[in-house]
Amino acid sequence: MIDLLQLSIPFKSEHVIETLSADEQGGRYIDLEEIARRTGLRLTARDVEFEISGDLQVTGLSHPYESLPSHFASLAMKVHQGSNLAPPRVELKASPAKLLQGHNVFGPTDVSLCAEALFTPFCMAMPLLADYLDFEETSVAKIDSTFSARLKTINQTRQVMDVLRNVSNGQTKATKSTRSQNYDSTVYWNETSNSVRRKAYLKGQEIQADLERCKMALRRSPNDESLKRRINILSNPDLIEWAALLIRFEVSLFPRKLHDLNIPTKLFDLISYQIEYEKEGRNLIYDMWSAGFNELFESFKGTIMNIYDDEKILELLKLAYHSTTPKGNITYSKAQRIFGFYRRLVNEGYDEVFKTIPRKSFYRNINELISAGISKAQLQNLQADKKNNVIPLVQLIQVDFSKQYPDWYVEPVSPFNNVIQLKAS
């Protein structure tokens, strides 16, 4: 699916001012203040000064990122004034799937449909500004394509993520940044590249976090109908169940990488290219995703991991050991601690663990496991037997293009009345 689309729309030439510097390296600009006055665009100022006469002098005007409303989600929009390095343009950025259907667990791969999902709310929210733009020259500044691997249990998804943090190949390096460390459900590779960026994350956790953010936002804005619609979509138990066991692999392709792949960066050329490309049964977005991940997936072939499946044990512990925070949230920190001890018994064996930790701590954990409903005999018979659980990573991570959607999925169609007609030339 196309998970994110970032479009760059230039201004019509009659609104562009060209300047020439002493070194003949001039730039192209727009009169941002005048356009804002005519279109209602909101600006910010770098400096605001009061003169002796009391007049207000404002300098350093710019347009910050602005959030435009849509049926399900918002659209990010920014006006760039121009410079000697880049022409003036309007940048649109959003998840087309969220705009069209309220979630991005799965979604369309049609570039035309996704572009229309961005163009239409922009034109509806900023019709006067839209008149200044040359839509036919729109280019793709970034496109994220995303596909998922389905695992058997929640525990397996977490184990695979732990292994992925140490996987790299050639120039594809796992990022050791603060951002990566703050999100244990996400792994980044080449996070700052201007060509191709990759990441893997647990979709089930992301959709739950997204739902919580929407609920918090609704408490601040109780009359926001768009938020109510999104919450209704994200609360769908079928959607939550489908996302729970997914590891999502996302690649961000920038113009430099698209050029390397001989893929057009002009939007309407890309739409035409996709139509021709897929006449033979191929899928352009899937192949773009493959081109971004092939190098990394090659490195998976040499990686093995120990897989354990103790969902029932963890559920027993969660039932026995949980508490409620002052904010009303349920926490399972004690259950997770005891489960960690149980995993050590599985990996090392009862006798070895008994030899290596203080007796008091050992028996306390054993008694907590027994209190949760696990017999002492069962614990004493745990033996370290890693060979039976060694599985190649590629055997677990199988991104099957034919199984990216549930059988109840219906690809969205544009809900708009052709505010902008996207046609391949």
Tab-separated table of C-alpha atoms in Angstrom:
chain	number	residue	atom	x	y	z
A	1	MET	CA	0.000	0.000	0.000
A	2	ILE	CA	0.973	3.644	-0.328
A	3	ASP	CA	1.350	4.635	3.319
A	4	LEU	CA	2.416	8.246	2.802
A	5	LEU	CA	2.521	10.580	-0.168
A	6	GLN	CA	4.336	13.920	-0.203
A	7	LEU	CA	3.633	16.130	-3.210
A	8	SER	CA	5.317	19.333	-4.339
A	9	ILE	CA	3.112	21.680	-6.399
A	10	PRO	CA	4.832	24.666	-8.066
A	11	PHE	CA	3.288	28.086	-8.517
A	12	LYS	CA	2.207	29.220	-11.965
A	13	SER	CA	4.974	31.125	-13.706
A	14	GLU	CA	3.067	34.427	-13.715
A	15	HIS	CA	3.219	34.506	-9.907
A	16	VAL	CA	6.945	33.749	-9.661
A	17	ILE	CA	9.550	36.497	-9.278
A	18	GLU	CA	12.999	35.729	-10.669
A	19	THR	CA	16.013	37.525	-9.244
A	20	LEU	CA	19.606	37.681	-10.415
A	21	SER	CA	22.447	38.067	-7.935
A	22	ALA	CA	25.930	39.451	-8.561
A	23	ASP	CA	27.270	35.964	-9.225
A	24	GLU	CA	24.381	35.265	-11.618
A	25	GLN	CA	23.022	32.664	-9.229
A	26	GLY	CA	19.640	34.199	-8.611
A	27	GLY	CA	16.547	32.497	-7.334
A	28	ARG	CA	12.807	32.235	-7.815
A	29	TYR	CA	10.350	33.512	-5.250
A	30	ILE	CA	6.753	34.474	-4.627
A	31	ASP	CA	5.440	37.556	-2.865
A	32	LEU	CA	4.325	35.559	0.156
A	33	GLU	CA	2.774	38.523	1.946
A	34	GLU	CA	0.648	39.475	-1.070
A	35	ILE	CA	-0.494	35.893	-1.698
A	36	ALA	CA	-1.396	35.500	1.972
A	37	ARG	CA	-3.411	38.717	1.827
A	38	ARG	CA	-5.366	37.461	-1.195
A	39	THR	CA	-5.886	33.850	-0.128
A	40	GLY	CA	-6.268	34.012	3.645
A	41	LEU	CA	-3.038	32.117	4.256
A	42	ARG	CA	-1.817	32.419	7.846
A	43	LEU	CA	1.824	33.453	8.271
A	44	THR	CA	4.318	33.635	11.110
A	45	ALA	CA	7.025	36.261	11.590
A	46	ARG	CA	10.616	35.790	12.672
A	47	ASP	CA	10.901	39.354	14.029
A	48	VAL	CA	8.295	41.822	15.286
A	49	GLU	CA	9.455	45.349	16.233
A	50	PHE	CA	7.676	48.459	17.472
A	51	GLU	CA	9.026	51.702	16.046
A	52	ILE	CA	9.180	54.976	18.001
A	53	SER	CA	6.044	56.153	16.224
A	54	GLY	CA	4.230	53.104	17.546
A	55	ASP	CA	4.003	51.407	14.181
A	56	LEU	CA	4.550	47.679	14.054
A	57	GLN	CA	7.253	46.318	11.752
A	58	VAL	CA	7.173	42.628	10.864
A	59	THR	CA	10.011	40.827	9.065
A	60	GLY	CA	10.948	37.271	8.227
A	61	LEU	CA	7.480	36.124	7.181
A	62	SER	CA	7.011	32.415	6.539
A	63	HIS	CA	4.280	29.819	6.417
A	64	PRO	CA	4.401	27.053	9.046
A	65	TYR	CA	3.031	23.587	8.473
A	66	GLU	CA	-0.742	23.808	8.584
A	67	SER	CA	-3.237	21.011	9.213
A	68	LEU	CA	-6.185	20.980	6.808
A	69	PRO	CA	-9.342	19.044	7.697
A	70	SER	CA	-10.698	16.046	5.822
A	71	HIS	CA	-13.427	13.449	6.397
A	72	PHE	CA	-11.293	11.067	8.477
A	73	ALA	CA	-7.866	12.624	9.003
A	74	SER	CA	-5.897	15.816	8.481
A	75	LEU	CA	-3.625	16.868	5.632
A	76	ALA	CA	-0.313	18.655	6.260
A	77	MET	CA	0.271	21.687	4.037
A	78	LYS	CA	3.133	24.183	3.791
A	79	VAL	CA	3.911	27.035	1.397
A	80	HIS	CA	7.599	27.434	0.545
A	81	GLN	CA	8.471	30.972	-0.557
A	82	GLY	CA	11.382	29.882	-2.762
A	83	SER	CA	15.130	30.466	-2.753
A	84	ASN	CA	18.183	30.302	-4.983
A	85	LEU	CA	18.153	26.522	-4.472
A	86	ALA	CA	14.475	25.578	-4.765
A	87	PRO	CA	11.476	27.183	-6.492
A	88	PRO	CA	8.380	28.349	-4.607
A	89	ARG	CA	5.900	25.545	-4.087
A	90	VAL	CA	3.139	24.131	-1.929
A	91	GLU	CA	3.919	20.897	-0.122
A	92	LEU	CA	1.134	18.441	0.702
A	93	LYS	CA	1.781	15.433	2.917
A	94	ALA	CA	-0.558	12.775	4.298
A	95	SER	CA	-1.422	9.105	4.486
A	96	PRO	CA	-3.857	8.576	1.598
A	97	ALA	CA	-5.274	5.482	3.307
A	98	LYS	CA	-6.142	7.471	6.434
A	99	LEU	CA	-7.779	10.199	4.355
A	100	LEU	CA	-9.828	7.661	2.386
A	101	GLN	CA	-10.763	5.071	5.013
A	102	GLY	CA	-9.693	6.305	8.460
A	103	HIS	CA	-6.818	3.846	9.013
A	104	ASN	CA	-3.634	2.618	7.335
A	105	VAL	CA	-3.548	-1.020	8.409
A	106	PHE	CA	-3.969	-1.812	4.715
A	107	GLY	CA	-4.916	0.346	1.776
A	108	PRO	CA	-4.693	1.194	-1.930
A	109	THR	CA	-1.694	1.114	-4.261
A	110	ASP	CA	-3.270	3.334	-6.943
A	111	VAL	CA	-1.147	6.500	-7.270
A	112	SER	CA	-3.962	8.406	-8.988
A	113	LEU	CA	-6.481	7.636	-6.243
A	114	CYS	CA	-3.965	8.510	-3.524
A	115	ALA	CA	-3.009	11.812	-5.161
A	116	GLU	CA	-6.658	12.783	-5.502
A	117	ALA	CA	-7.109	12.030	-1.799
A	118	LEU	CA	-4.546	14.790	-1.092
A	119	PHE	CA	-5.534	17.287	-3.769
A	120	THR	CA	-9.242	17.401	-3.006
A	121	PRO	CA	-9.263	18.409	0.675
A	122	PHE	CA	-6.558	20.962	-0.122
A	123	CYS	CA	-8.632	22.539	-2.897
A	124	MET	CA	-11.739	22.509	-0.730
A	125	ALA	CA	-9.941	24.164	2.200
A	126	MET	CA	-7.770	26.601	0.193
A	127	PRO	CA	-9.549	27.270	-3.139
A	128	LEU	CA	-7.999	30.715	-3.659
A	129	LEU	CA	-4.478	29.427	-3.073
A	130	ALA	CA	-5.136	26.490	-5.407
A	131	ASP	CA	-5.748	28.954	-8.264
A	132	TYR	CA	-2.111	30.082	-8.010
A	133	LEU	CA	-0.726	26.576	-8.557
A	134	ASP	CA	0.376	24.624	-11.611
A	135	PHE	CA	-1.005	21.179	-10.747
A	136	GLU	CA	0.175	19.618	-14.006
A	137	GLU	CA	3.788	20.099	-12.879
A	138	THR	CA	3.284	18.427	-9.497
A	139	SER	CA	6.187	16.197	-8.466
A	140	VAL	CA	6.573	13.432	-5.896
A	141	ALA	CA	8.863	14.537	-3.050
A	142	LYS	CA	8.486	11.295	-1.093
A	143	ILE	CA	6.471	8.092	-1.285
A	144	ASP	CA	6.227	5.458	1.441
A	145	SER	CA	5.255	1.940	0.431
A	146	THR	CA	4.372	-0.577	3.095
A	147	PHE	CA	3.747	-4.319	3.281
A	148	SER	CA	3.467	-6.683	6.228
A	149	ALA	CA	4.554	-10.089	7.476
A	150	ARG	CA	2.131	-12.044	9.639
A	151	LEU	CA	3.468	-14.031	12.582
A	152	LYS	CA	1.753	-16.622	14.756
A	153	THR	CA	1.818	-14.959	18.184
A	154	ILE	CA	2.382	-11.593	19.853
A	155	ASN	CA	5.497	-12.970	21.519
A	156	GLN	CA	6.964	-13.917	18.152
A	157	THR	CA	6.474	-10.381	16.837
A	158	ARG	CA	8.428	-8.980	19.786
A	159	GLN	CA	11.189	-11.554	19.446
A	160	VAL	CA	11.607	-10.791	15.746
A	161	MET	CA	11.832	-7.058	16.493
A	162	ASP	CA	14.624	-7.752	18.992
A	163	VAL	CA	16.564	-9.612	16.294
A	164	LEU	CA	15.941	-6.936	13.641
A	165	ARG	CA	17.642	-4.295	15.799
A	166	ASN	CA	20.959	-5.996	15.108
A	167	VAL	CA	20.472	-6.655	11.383
A	168	SER	CA	22.361	-4.636	8.766
A	169	ASN	CA	23.801	-5.221	5.323
A	170	GLY	CA	26.198	-3.117	3.239
A	171	GLN	CA	25.129	0.516	3.467
A	172	THR	CA	21.877	-0.428	5.183
A	173	LYS	CA	22.520	0.141	8.880
A	174	ALA	CA	20.178	-0.119	11.843
A	175	THR	CA	19.959	3.386	13.318
A	176	LYS	CA	21.176	3.795	16.889
A	177	SER	CA	19.493	7.151	17.431
A	178	THR	CA	17.537	8.406	20.417
A	179	ARG	CA	14.393	8.200	18.331
A	180	SER	CA	14.972	4.497	17.693
A	181	GLN	CA	15.720	3.807	21.337
A	182	ASN	CA	12.550	5.529	22.492
A	183	TYR	CA	10.285	3.211	20.506
A	184	ASP	CA	10.882	-0.443	21.333
A	185	SER	CA	8.241	-1.451	18.794
A	186	THR	CA	10.113	0.199	15.884
A	187	VAL	CA	13.461	-0.352	14.162
A	188	TYR	CA	14.943	2.190	11.722
A	189	TRP	CA	17.575	1.703	9.031
A	190	ASN	CA	19.320	4.697	7.387
A	191	GLU	CA	16.949	7.035	9.171
A	192	THR	CA	18.452	10.252	7.739
A	193	SER	CA	19.162	9.137	4.165
A	194	ASN	CA	18.006	11.443	1.352
A	195	SER	CA	17.590	8.474	-0.981
A	196	VAL	CA	15.859	5.588	0.814
A	197	ARG	CA	14.842	5.022	4.436
A	198	ARG	CA	13.503	1.838	5.954
A	199	LYS	CA	11.769	0.862	9.143
A	200	ALA	CA	9.923	-2.061	10.702
A	201	TYR	CA	7.338	-1.768	13.437
A	202	LEU	CA	4.551	-3.599	15.225
A	203	LYS	CA	1.324	-2.516	13.581
A	204	GLY	CA	-0.875	-3.731	16.432
A	205	GLN	CA	0.832	-1.430	18.919
A	206	GLU	CA	0.731	1.489	16.499
A	207	ILE	CA	-3.008	1.236	15.870
A	208	GLN	CA	-3.698	1.057	19.617
A	209	ALA	CA	-1.525	4.137	20.189
A	210	ASP	CA	-3.293	5.933	17.331
A	211	LEU	CA	-6.670	5.112	18.880
A	212	GLU	CA	-5.557	6.476	22.260
A	213	ARG	CA	-4.272	9.697	20.641
A	214	CYS	CA	-7.618	10.190	18.912
A	215	LYS	CA	-9.519	9.650	22.171
A	216	MET	CA	-7.325	12.185	23.971
A	217	ALA	CA	-7.801	14.684	21.138
A	218	LEU	CA	-11.571	14.169	21.274
A	219	ARG	CA	-11.585	15.015	24.982
A	220	ARG	CA	-10.011	18.360	24.049
A	221	SER	CA	-12.338	18.858	21.052
A	222	PRO	CA	-15.566	16.969	21.856
A	223	ASN	CA	-17.384	18.314	18.789
A	224	ASP	CA	-14.794	17.159	16.245
A	225	GLU	CA	-16.789	14.879	13.925
A	226	SER	CA	-13.668	13.776	12.041
A	227	LEU	CA	-12.153	12.399	15.256
A	228	LYS	CA	-15.389	10.595	16.096
A	229	ARG	CA	-15.342	8.904	12.696
A	230	ARG	CA	-11.691	7.835	13.103
A	231	ILE	CA	-12.306	6.444	16.584
A	232	ASN	CA	-15.228	4.433	15.249
A	233	ILE	CA	-13.017	2.975	12.501
A	234	LEU	CA	-10.030	2.250	14.756
A	235	SER	CA	-12.253	0.562	17.359
A	236	ASN	CA	-13.357	-2.100	14.875
A	237	PRO	CA	-12.449	-5.440	16.553
A	238	ASP	CA	-11.839	-7.100	13.165
A	239	LEU	CA	-9.322	-4.390	12.275
A	240	ILE	CA	-7.588	-4.660	15.661
A	241	GLU	CA	-7.390	-8.451	15.357
A	242	TRP	CA	-5.942	-8.252	11.829
A	243	ALA	CA	-3.252	-5.764	12.894
A	244	ALA	CA	-2.249	-7.556	16.107
A	245	LEU	CA	0.178	-10.065	14.553
A	246	LEU	CA	1.633	-7.855	11.816
A	247	ILE	CA	5.215	-6.679	11.493
A	248	ARG	CA	5.072	-3.781	9.064
A	249	PHE	CA	8.010	-3.086	6.735
A	250	GLU	CA	8.000	0.457	5.368
A	251	VAL	CA	10.327	2.016	2.812
A	252	SER	CA	10.482	5.747	2.045
A	253	LEU	CA	11.679	6.539	-1.470
A	254	PHE	CA	12.899	10.021	-2.395
A	255	PRO	CA	13.442	11.445	-5.914
A	256	ARG	CA	17.089	10.375	-5.949
A	257	LYS	CA	16.121	6.709	-5.499
A	258	LEU	CA	13.218	6.993	-7.939
A	259	HIS	CA	15.644	8.297	-10.574
A	260	ASP	CA	17.952	5.337	-9.880
A	261	LEU	CA	15.002	3.012	-10.508
A	262	ASN	CA	14.034	4.906	-13.702
A	263	ILE	CA	10.670	5.768	-12.164
A	264	PRO	CA	9.205	9.210	-13.048
A	265	THR	CA	9.003	11.793	-10.281
A	266	LYS	CA	6.458	14.024	-12.045
A	267	LEU	CA	3.094	12.943	-10.653
A	268	PHE	CA	1.157	12.657	-13.904
A	269	ASP	CA	4.053	10.865	-15.596
A	270	LEU	CA	4.106	8.443	-12.662
A	271	ILE	CA	0.372	7.794	-13.028
A	272	SER	CA	0.845	6.990	-16.730
A	273	TYR	CA	3.877	4.855	-15.925
A	274	GLN	CA	1.932	2.831	-13.349
A	275	ILE	CA	-0.891	2.140	-15.799
A	276	GLU	CA	1.529	0.811	-18.426
A	277	TYR	CA	3.635	-1.070	-15.873
A	278	GLU	CA	0.679	-2.960	-14.442
A	279	LYS	CA	-0.835	-4.023	-17.766
A	280	GLU	CA	1.273	-7.192	-17.528
A	281	GLY	CA	0.015	-8.107	-14.061
A	282	ARG	CA	2.809	-6.475	-12.089
A	283	ASN	CA	2.332	-4.142	-9.132
A	284	LEU	CA	4.474	-1.010	-9.211
A	285	ILE	CA	4.207	-0.144	-5.516
A	286	TYR	CA	5.115	-3.680	-4.448
A	287	ASP	CA	8.113	-3.693	-6.790
A	288	MET	CA	9.227	-0.279	-5.488
A	289	TRP	CA	8.986	-1.664	-1.969
A	290	SER	CA	11.007	-4.731	-2.979
A	291	ALA	CA	13.715	-2.542	-4.527
A	292	GLY	CA	14.009	-0.691	-1.225
A	293	PHE	CA	14.146	-3.798	0.965
A	294	ASN	CA	15.951	-6.397	-1.174
A	295	GLU	CA	19.382	-5.588	0.246
A	296	LEU	CA	18.179	-5.847	3.829
A	297	PHE	CA	16.183	-9.019	3.253
A	298	GLU	CA	19.301	-10.632	1.776
A	299	SER	CA	20.956	-10.268	5.171
A	300	PHE	CA	18.042	-12.100	6.824
A	301	LYS	CA	19.115	-15.291	5.066
A	302	GLY	CA	22.065	-15.742	7.390
A	303	THR	CA	20.192	-14.938	10.587
A	304	ILE	CA	18.701	-17.540	12.926
A	305	MET	CA	16.797	-17.043	16.156
A	306	ASN	CA	15.335	-18.993	19.039
A	307	ILE	CA	11.553	-18.933	19.014
A	308	TYR	CA	9.450	-19.650	22.054
A	309	ASP	CA	5.672	-19.633	22.307
A	310	ASP	CA	4.410	-19.043	25.824
A	311	GLU	CA	1.328	-16.921	25.237
A	312	LYS	CA	-0.723	-19.025	27.660
A	313	ILE	CA	1.845	-18.617	30.443
A	314	LEU	CA	1.944	-14.856	29.944
A	315	GLU	CA	-1.860	-14.656	29.966
A	316	LEU	CA	-1.989	-16.632	33.237
A	317	LEU	CA	0.483	-14.214	34.789
A	318	LYS	CA	-1.434	-11.176	33.546
A	319	LEU	CA	-4.627	-12.530	35.094
A	320	ALA	CA	-2.880	-13.091	38.412
A	321	TYR	CA	-0.657	-10.011	38.584
A	322	HIS	CA	-1.978	-6.669	37.438
A	323	SER	CA	-2.687	-3.333	39.036
A	324	THR	CA	-4.429	-0.081	38.226
A	325	THR	CA	-2.555	3.212	37.975
A	326	PRO	CA	-3.924	6.485	39.434
A	327	LYS	CA	-5.053	7.401	35.907
A	328	GLY	CA	-7.109	4.228	35.655
A	329	ASN	CA	-4.802	2.306	33.306
A	330	ILE	CA	-4.030	-1.366	33.898
A	331	THR	CA	-0.332	-2.203	34.235
A	332	TYR	CA	1.246	-5.642	33.942
A	333	SER	CA	4.791	-4.793	35.013
A	334	LYS	CA	4.898	-7.480	37.718
A	335	ALA	CA	3.544	-10.116	35.325
A	336	GLN	CA	6.209	-9.143	32.780
A	337	ARG	CA	8.943	-9.423	35.431
A	338	ILE	CA	7.830	-12.907	36.466
A	339	PHE	CA	7.498	-13.925	32.827
A	340	GLY	CA	11.099	-12.849	32.274
A	341	PHE	CA	12.134	-15.233	35.060
A	342	TYR	CA	10.060	-17.997	33.467
A	343	ARG	CA	11.787	-17.409	30.141
A	344	ARG	CA	15.120	-17.805	31.885
A	345	LEU	CA	13.971	-21.182	33.232
A	346	VAL	CA	13.059	-22.214	29.691
A	347	ASN	CA	16.351	-21.062	28.195
A	348	GLU	CA	18.717	-22.286	30.933
A	349	GLY	CA	16.772	-24.981	32.781
A	350	TYR	CA	15.504	-25.093	36.377
A	351	ASP	CA	18.739	-26.417	37.881
A	352	GLU	CA	21.034	-23.902	36.175
A	353	VAL	CA	18.916	-20.925	37.214
A	354	PHE	CA	18.806	-22.272	40.783
A	355	LYS	CA	22.613	-22.223	40.864
A	356	THR	CA	23.055	-18.686	39.546
A	357	ILE	CA	20.653	-16.400	41.441
A	358	PRO	CA	20.071	-15.762	45.174
A	359	ARG	CA	17.896	-18.448	46.783
A	360	LYS	CA	15.414	-15.933	48.203
A	361	SER	CA	14.834	-14.341	44.791
A	362	PHE	CA	14.625	-17.745	43.113
A	363	TYR	CA	11.977	-19.145	45.463
A	364	ARG	CA	9.971	-15.913	45.445
A	365	ASN	CA	9.664	-16.098	41.649
A	366	ILE	CA	8.895	-19.836	41.760
A	367	ASN	CA	6.116	-19.288	44.300
A	368	GLU	CA	4.653	-16.463	42.203
A	369	LEU	CA	4.560	-18.774	39.171
A	370	ILE	CA	2.903	-21.522	41.231
A	371	SER	CA	0.331	-19.046	42.592
A	372	ALA	CA	-0.576	-18.138	39.012
A	373	GLY	CA	-1.489	-21.763	38.289
A	374	ILE	CA	1.748	-23.337	36.998
A	375	SER	CA	2.726	-26.515	38.832
A	376	LYS	CA	6.118	-26.885	40.470
A	377	ALA	CA	6.629	-30.183	38.629
A	378	GLN	CA	6.142	-28.399	35.315
A	379	LEU	CA	8.739	-25.801	36.273
A	380	GLN	CA	11.240	-28.390	37.489
A	381	ASN	CA	10.996	-30.247	34.197
A	382	LEU	CA	11.889	-27.241	32.087
A	383	GLN	CA	15.091	-28.005	30.229
A	384	ALA	CA	17.231	-25.775	28.068
A	385	ASP	CA	16.641	-27.189	24.591
A	386	LYS	CA	17.391	-24.453	22.126
A	387	LYS	CA	18.042	-26.638	19.096
A	388	ASN	CA	14.382	-27.488	18.600
A	389	ASN	CA	13.446	-23.807	18.519
A	390	VAL	CA	16.123	-22.498	16.147
A	391	ILE	CA	14.386	-21.069	13.072
A	392	PRO	CA	15.828	-19.053	10.150
A	393	LEU	CA	14.596	-15.456	10.285
A	394	VAL	CA	13.475	-15.545	6.642
A	395	GLN	CA	11.170	-18.433	7.494
A	396	LEU	CA	9.326	-16.236	9.975
A	397	ILE	CA	9.333	-13.018	7.965
A	398	GLN	CA	7.428	-13.866	4.821
A	399	VAL	CA	5.838	-10.855	3.174
A	400	ASP	CA	3.160	-12.476	1.039
A	401	PHE	CA	1.775	-9.898	-1.378
A	402	SER	CA	-1.363	-12.008	-1.951
A	403	LYS	CA	-2.238	-11.937	1.763
A	404	GLN	CA	-1.990	-8.244	2.585
A	405	TYR	CA	-5.751	-7.742	2.929
A	406	PRO	CA	-8.507	-9.507	4.904
A	407	ASP	CA	-11.273	-11.111	2.864
A	408	TRP	CA	-13.687	-8.382	3.983
A	409	TYR	CA	-11.551	-5.546	2.579
A	410	VAL	CA	-13.018	-3.354	-0.150
A	411	GLU	CA	-10.592	-0.900	-1.772
A	412	PRO	CA	-11.795	2.665	-1.226
A	413	VAL	CA	-12.980	4.859	-4.046
A	414	SER	CA	-12.741	8.609	-4.075
A	415	PRO	CA	-15.594	10.121	-2.035
A	416	PHE	CA	-15.112	13.445	-3.788
A	417	ASN	CA	-17.000	14.825	-6.759
A	418	ASN	CA	-13.976	15.107	-9.037
A	419	VAL	CA	-12.860	18.453	-7.683
A	420	ILE	CA	-9.650	17.697	-9.546
A	421	GLN	CA	-9.702	15.205	-12.382
A	422	LEU	CA	-6.523	13.122	-12.439
A	423	LYS	CA	-5.934	11.725	-15.875
A	424	ALA	CA	-2.850	10.086	-17.275
A	425	SER	CA	-1.597	12.010	-20.274
